[in-house]
Short mmCIF file of C-alpha atoms in Angstrom, two decimals:
data_model
loop_
_atom_site.label_atom_id
_atom_site.label_comp_id
_atom_site.label_asym_id
_atom_site.label_seq_id
_atom_site.Cartn_x
_atom_site.Cartn_y
_atom_site.Cartn_z
CA SER G 1 0.34 -0.10 -0.11
CA THR G 2 3.07 2.29 0.60
CA GLU G 3 3.38 2.61 -3.24
CA TRP G 4 -0.14 4.27 -3.37
CA LEU G 5 -0.80 5.59 -0.50
CA SER G 6 1.20 8.59 0.60
CA SER G 7 3.12 7.77 4.15
CA LEU G 8 1.02 10.97 5.40
CA ASP G 9 -2.38 8.76 4.47
CA ALA G 10 -0.76 5.47 5.77
CA TYR G 11 0.00 6.95 9.79
CA ALA G 12 -3.52 8.78 9.61
CA LEU G 13 -4.89 5.21 8.61
CA LEU G 14 -2.54 3.65 11.98
CA VAL G 15 -3.84 5.80 14.16
CA ALA G 16 -7.48 5.21 12.95
CA GLY G 17 -7.53 2.03 13.66
CA LEU G 18 -5.75 2.15 16.70
CA CYS G 19 -8.05 4.42 18.26
CA HIS G 20 -11.32 3.81 16.42
CA ASP G 21 -13.07 1.27 19.51
CA ILE G 22 -11.33 3.88 22.30
CA GLY G 23 -13.55 4.15 25.58
CA HIS G 24 -16.03 1.67 24.26
CA PRO G 25 -18.71 1.17 26.88
CA GLY G 26 -18.98 -2.76 25.39
CA VAL G 27 -22.93 -1.51 23.95
CA ASN G 28 -23.88 -0.52 20.56
CA ASN G 29 -25.35 2.26 18.85
CA ALA G 30 -29.17 1.18 19.30
CA TYR G 31 -28.75 0.39 22.55
CA LEU G 32 -27.45 4.00 23.80
CA VAL G 33 -30.20 5.13 21.71
CA GLU G 34 -33.22 3.27 23.10
CA THR G 35 -31.98 4.30 26.75
CA GLY G 36 -31.23 8.04 25.92
CA HIS G 37 -27.91 7.43 26.99
CA GLU G 38 -25.72 10.98 27.18
CA LEU G 39 -23.83 10.08 23.92
CA ALA G 40 -27.06 9.43 21.89
CA LEU G 41 -27.74 13.26 23.25
CA ARG G 42 -25.00 14.65 22.64
CA TYR G 43 -24.41 13.23 19.68
CA ASN G 44 -27.96 13.43 18.59
CA ASP G 45 -28.44 9.86 17.18
CA MET G 46 -25.76 10.20 14.77
CA SER G 47 -22.97 7.22 15.18
CA PRO G 48 -23.00 8.45 18.61
CA LEU G 49 -20.06 5.90 19.32
CA GLU G 50 -17.74 6.59 16.62
CA ASN G 51 -17.90 10.17 17.27
CA MET G 52 -17.06 9.67 20.76
CA HIS G 53 -13.97 8.08 19.52
CA CYS G 54 -13.01 10.52 17.65
CA SER G 55 -13.14 12.91 19.97
CA LYS G 56 -11.11 11.12 22.62
CA LEU G 57 -8.82 10.30 20.10
CA PHE G 58 -8.36 14.45 19.86
CA GLU G 59 -8.63 15.02 22.85
CA ILE G 60 -5.46 12.87 23.27
CA VAL G 61 -3.41 14.40 21.00
CA ALA G 62 -4.47 17.93 22.14
CA ASP G 63 -2.29 16.87 25.12
CA ALA G 64 1.56 18.08 23.93
CA THR G 65 2.93 14.94 26.12
CA THR G 66 0.96 12.34 23.73
CA ASP G 67 0.37 14.63 20.81
CA VAL G 68 1.36 12.16 18.05
CA PHE G 69 0.92 14.48 15.29
CA CYS G 70 3.27 17.02 17.04
CA ARG G 71 5.68 17.24 13.92
CA LEU G 72 3.47 17.61 11.24
CA SER G 73 2.60 21.21 9.45
CA ALA G 74 -0.90 22.51 10.20
CA GLU G 75 -2.05 21.82 7.04
CA GLU G 76 -0.39 18.11 7.26
CA TYR G 77 -2.47 17.92 10.61
CA LYS G 78 -5.56 19.36 8.63
CA HIS G 79 -5.43 16.49 6.37
CA VAL G 80 -4.44 13.93 9.26
CA ARG G 81 -7.26 14.65 11.00
CA LYS G 82 -9.43 14.57 8.23
CA VAL G 83 -8.84 10.94 7.63
CA CYS G 84 -9.49 10.08 10.84
CA VAL G 85 -12.47 11.60 11.68
CA ALA G 86 -13.88 9.95 8.08
CA THR G 87 -12.71 6.29 8.61
CA ILE G 88 -13.42 6.21 11.73
CA LEU G 89 -17.18 7.52 11.38
CA HIS G 90 -17.19 5.05 8.58
CA THR G 91 -16.65 2.23 10.97
CA ASP G 92 -20.72 2.74 12.24
CA ASN G 93 -22.29 -0.44 10.62
CA ALA G 94 -25.25 2.13 9.58
CA ASN G 95 -22.77 3.14 6.44
CA HIS G 96 -21.95 -0.59 5.88
CA TYR G 97 -24.22 -0.69 2.78
CA GLN G 98 -23.97 2.41 1.11
CA MET G 99 -19.92 1.29 1.24
CA VAL G 100 -20.82 -1.94 -0.77
CA LYS G 101 -22.68 0.16 -3.14
CA ASP G 102 -20.12 2.52 -3.13
CA VAL G 103 -17.11 0.14 -3.38
CA ASN G 104 -19.15 -1.13 -6.16
CA VAL G 105 -19.90 2.10 -7.84
CA VAL G 106 -15.81 2.36 -8.33
CA TYR G 107 -15.62 -1.58 -9.66
CA GLU G 108 -17.75 -0.54 -12.51
CA LEU G 109 -15.85 2.45 -13.48
CA SER G 110 -12.45 0.67 -14.51
CA SER G 111 -14.10 -3.03 -14.05
CA ALA G 112 -12.11 -3.93 -17.35
CA VAL G 113 -9.08 -2.99 -16.13
CA CYS G 114 -9.67 -4.84 -12.36
CA ASP G 115 -10.81 -7.99 -14.45
CA ARG G 116 -7.55 -7.98 -16.58
CA GLN G 117 -5.68 -7.16 -13.03
CA ALA G 118 -7.11 -10.42 -11.36
CA GLU G 119 -6.47 -12.39 -14.32
CA ASN G 120 -2.81 -12.35 -12.25
CA PRO G 121 -3.06 -10.46 -8.83
CA ARG G 122 0.52 -10.89 -8.37
CA VAL G 123 1.98 -8.66 -11.14
CA ARG G 124 0.38 -5.35 -11.45
CA LEU G 125 -0.53 -3.77 -14.61
CA GLN G 126 0.55 -0.02 -15.30
CA GLN G 127 -3.16 0.87 -15.66
CA TYR G 128 -4.35 -0.45 -13.17
CA ASP G 129 -1.98 1.39 -10.74
CA GLU G 130 -2.96 4.27 -12.71
CA GLU G 131 -7.01 4.44 -13.23
CA VAL G 132 -7.65 2.83 -10.28
CA LEU G 133 -4.92 2.61 -7.15
CA ARG G 134 -3.23 6.26 -7.46
CA SER G 135 -6.38 7.56 -8.61
CA ALA G 136 -7.04 10.85 -6.66
CA ASP G 137 -10.74 10.38 -6.57
CA ASN G 138 -10.75 6.96 -5.67
CA ARG G 139 -8.17 7.96 -2.15
CA MET G 140 -10.72 8.79 0.46
CA ALA G 141 -13.08 5.82 -0.78
CA PHE G 142 -9.78 3.27 -0.10
CA LEU G 143 -9.13 4.56 3.36
CA GLU G 144 -12.62 4.01 4.38
CA LEU G 145 -13.08 0.67 2.71
CA PHE G 146 -10.02 -0.55 4.81
CA LEU G 147 -10.57 0.85 8.59
CA HIS G 148 -14.30 -0.76 8.30
CA LEU G 149 -13.09 -3.35 6.20
CA ALA G 150 -10.87 -4.31 8.47
CA ASP G 151 -13.17 -3.19 11.62
CA VAL G 152 -15.47 -6.66 10.17
CA SER G 153 -12.42 -8.77 9.03
CA ASN G 154 -12.55 -11.76 11.48
CA PRO G 155 -14.36 -13.63 9.07
CA LEU G 156 -11.60 -13.41 6.85
CA LYS G 157 -8.76 -14.91 8.85
CA PRO G 158 -7.36 -18.45 9.93
CA PHE G 159 -10.14 -20.18 11.67
CA ASN G 160 -8.79 -20.36 14.83
CA ILE G 161 -8.35 -16.99 15.01
CA CYS G 162 -12.02 -16.37 13.42
CA GLU G 163 -13.35 -18.74 16.15
CA ALA G 164 -11.83 -17.47 19.39
CA TRP G 165 -12.85 -13.69 18.61
CA ALA G 166 -16.22 -14.71 17.81
CA VAL G 167 -16.78 -15.98 21.09
CA ARG G 168 -15.49 -13.30 22.49
CA VAL G 169 -17.61 -11.03 20.49
CA LEU G 170 -20.82 -12.93 20.82
CA ASP G 171 -19.92 -12.72 25.25
CA GLU G 172 -19.85 -8.74 24.31
CA PHE G 173 -23.27 -8.83 22.62
CA PHE G 174 -24.92 -11.26 25.44
CA LEU G 175 -24.03 -8.93 28.22
CA GLN G 176 -25.86 -6.24 26.38
CA GLY G 177 -28.23 -8.45 25.90
CA ASP G 178 -28.99 -9.41 29.59
CA LEU G 179 -29.06 -5.70 30.05
CA GLU G 180 -31.84 -4.85 27.51
CA LYS G 181 -34.34 -7.71 29.24
CA LYS G 182 -33.27 -6.24 32.63
CA GLN G 183 -34.34 -2.89 31.43
CA GLY G 184 -37.90 -4.20 29.42
CA ILE G 185 -36.44 -2.63 25.87
CA PRO G 186 -36.03 -4.72 22.62
CA VAL G 187 -33.09 -7.41 22.85
CA GLY G 188 -30.85 -7.13 19.92
CA MET G 189 -30.99 -9.42 16.92
CA LEU G 190 -27.37 -11.70 18.00
CA ASN G 191 -28.13 -10.47 21.87
CA ASP G 192 -29.93 -13.35 23.64
CA ARG G 193 -28.02 -15.20 24.94
CA VAL G 194 -30.91 -18.34 25.32
CA THR G 195 -31.85 -18.43 21.42
CA ILE G 196 -28.94 -17.50 19.95
CA ASN G 197 -26.84 -20.21 18.04
CA GLN G 198 -23.38 -19.14 18.11
CA ALA G 199 -22.63 -21.02 14.65
CA GLN G 200 -25.04 -20.43 13.07
CA SER G 201 -24.83 -16.76 13.63
CA GLN G 202 -21.03 -16.56 12.05
CA ILE G 203 -23.04 -18.02 9.35
CA GLY G 204 -25.19 -15.69 8.95
CA PHE G 205 -22.79 -12.74 9.87
CA ILE G 206 -20.60 -14.05 6.92
CA GLU G 207 -23.88 -14.30 4.39
CA PHE G 208 -25.97 -11.21 5.10
CA LEU G 209 -22.90 -8.42 6.34
CA VAL G 210 -19.70 -9.70 5.68
CA ALA G 211 -19.40 -11.25 1.96
CA PRO G 212 -21.38 -8.13 0.38
CA LEU G 213 -18.49 -5.74 1.33
CA ALA G 214 -15.63 -8.45 0.83
CA CYS G 215 -16.72 -9.54 -2.45
CA ALA G 216 -17.15 -6.06 -3.29
CA THR G 217 -13.79 -5.04 -2.67
CA VAL G 218 -11.85 -8.47 -4.04
CA LYS G 219 -13.53 -7.75 -7.48
CA LEU G 220 -11.87 -4.46 -6.98
CA LEU G 221 -8.70 -4.96 -5.11
CA PRO G 222 -8.48 -8.55 -6.62
CA MET G 223 -4.74 -8.97 -5.09
CA LEU G 224 -6.97 -9.68 -1.71
CA HIS G 225 -8.59 -12.68 -2.88
CA PRO G 226 -6.72 -14.99 -0.46
CA LEU G 227 -9.32 -13.41 2.25
CA TRP G 228 -12.60 -14.27 0.27
CA ARG G 229 -11.20 -18.18 0.25
CA ASN G 230 -10.42 -18.35 4.17
CA MET G 231 -14.22 -16.52 4.44
CA CYS G 232 -15.64 -19.29 2.73
CA ASN G 233 -13.81 -21.82 4.35
CA ASN G 234 -14.63 -20.65 7.60
CA SER G 235 -18.35 -20.09 6.62
CA GLU G 236 -17.17 -23.90 5.90
CA LYS G 237 -15.79 -25.12 9.48
CA TRP G 238 -18.63 -22.84 11.38
CA ARG G 239 -21.16 -25.63 9.07
CA ASP G 240 -19.15 -28.21 10.67
CA VAL G 241 -18.88 -26.85 13.97
CA TRP G 242 -23.36 -26.56 13.46
CA ILE G 243 -23.77 -30.30 12.33
CA MET G 244 -21.74 -31.47 15.41
CA GLN G 245 -23.37 -29.46 18.50
CA SER G 246 -26.76 -29.08 16.50
CA LYS G 247 -27.25 -32.08 15.44
CA PRO G 248 -29.88 -31.19 12.69
CA ASP G 249 -31.64 -32.95 10.10
CA ALA G 250 -30.27 -32.83 6.49
CA GLU G 251 -33.08 -31.63 5.79
CA GLU G 252 -32.08 -28.59 7.49
CA ILE G 253 -28.11 -29.28 6.18
CA ALA G 254 -29.19 -28.78 2.98
CA LYS G 255 -30.69 -25.21 3.68
CA VAL G 256 -27.06 -24.05 5.01
CA GLU G 257 -25.52 -26.03 2.30
CA ARG G 258 -26.83 -24.00 -0.09
CA ARG G 259 -27.10 -20.60 1.59
CA ILE G 260 -22.83 -21.51 2.25
CA GLN G 261 -22.31 -22.01 -1.81
CA ARG G 262 -24.34 -18.54 -2.67
CA VAL G 263 -22.10 -16.34 -0.98
CA ALA G 264 -19.02 -18.96 -2.60
CA ASP G 265 -20.56 -17.77 -5.80
CA SER G 266 -21.21 -14.56 -5.33
CA LEU G 267 -17.64 -13.65 -6.73
CA PRO G 268 -17.93 -14.83 -10.21
CA GLY G 269 -14.22 -16.74 -11.28
CA PRO G 270 -12.91 -20.12 -11.15
CA GLN G 271 -11.30 -20.22 -7.41
CA THR G 272 -14.29 -18.94 -5.83
CA SER G 273 -16.23 -21.43 -5.34
CA PRO G 274 -15.21 -23.69 -1.47
CA SER G 275 -13.69 -27.14 -1.53
CA ARG G 276 -16.93 -28.98 -0.37
CA ARG G 277 -17.05 -31.98 1.67
CA SER G 278 -19.56 -34.00 1.18
CA VAL G 279 -22.29 -33.67 3.94
CA GLN G 280 -23.51 -37.52 3.99
CA ALA G 281 -19.61 -38.48 5.01
CA GLN G 282 -19.83 -36.79 8.07
#
């Protein structure tokens, strides 16, 4: 990325990544809005957590002893602040599907050269570099994409990492669900520890949230195709966990198999389908 991102953009993105969840209280925006939390009131229900994360970051750098931007010029600081604020605000999942649309638009505008690049992702085409990677029009969109994709990237990682962090995330969701039940407010979709099946929740998370963004991203940035393969393999791994734990019947298994295959087939190309093992053999 240093070949086509400036060192200033790369540094700003690293700082934004470090601070994008700073001060997180362990509940989501919906909970803050529903309970009339002070953060929801302060930010008028608009991305209260993400606005708070940005604010805390710049409170920290306002102190001379912790100012990681102290060597920047005034103009450089303005640019870095713009990048940090934009990328952190775009980690709000309320912006997720608009980002999917935006990334698909960028791809459609350069689909011919992106598809040629996909034929040999390891050797970058000059036209691809110039029209896609180095395009000034795409720079902020790429920065916003990188941080948000990283934020939801757990299913793109090797399964041992994916599984460990999925357990931790669901534990946080369940604690929020306990609060919601106690306070008599609507329980979030993934927050009920009694009804949520861990493996099924992860298959759905991949299918409905991660896969659309990953598909759009890999079409635009074909060198990231290994992440797509990881995601497809992880869907299969979660299927295996679900079968082992829940002992579903053949019809239920077939339904999940079809869902997993639809996701794999959503990215055109000869290597997109996971290497499927026969469920009947399990």
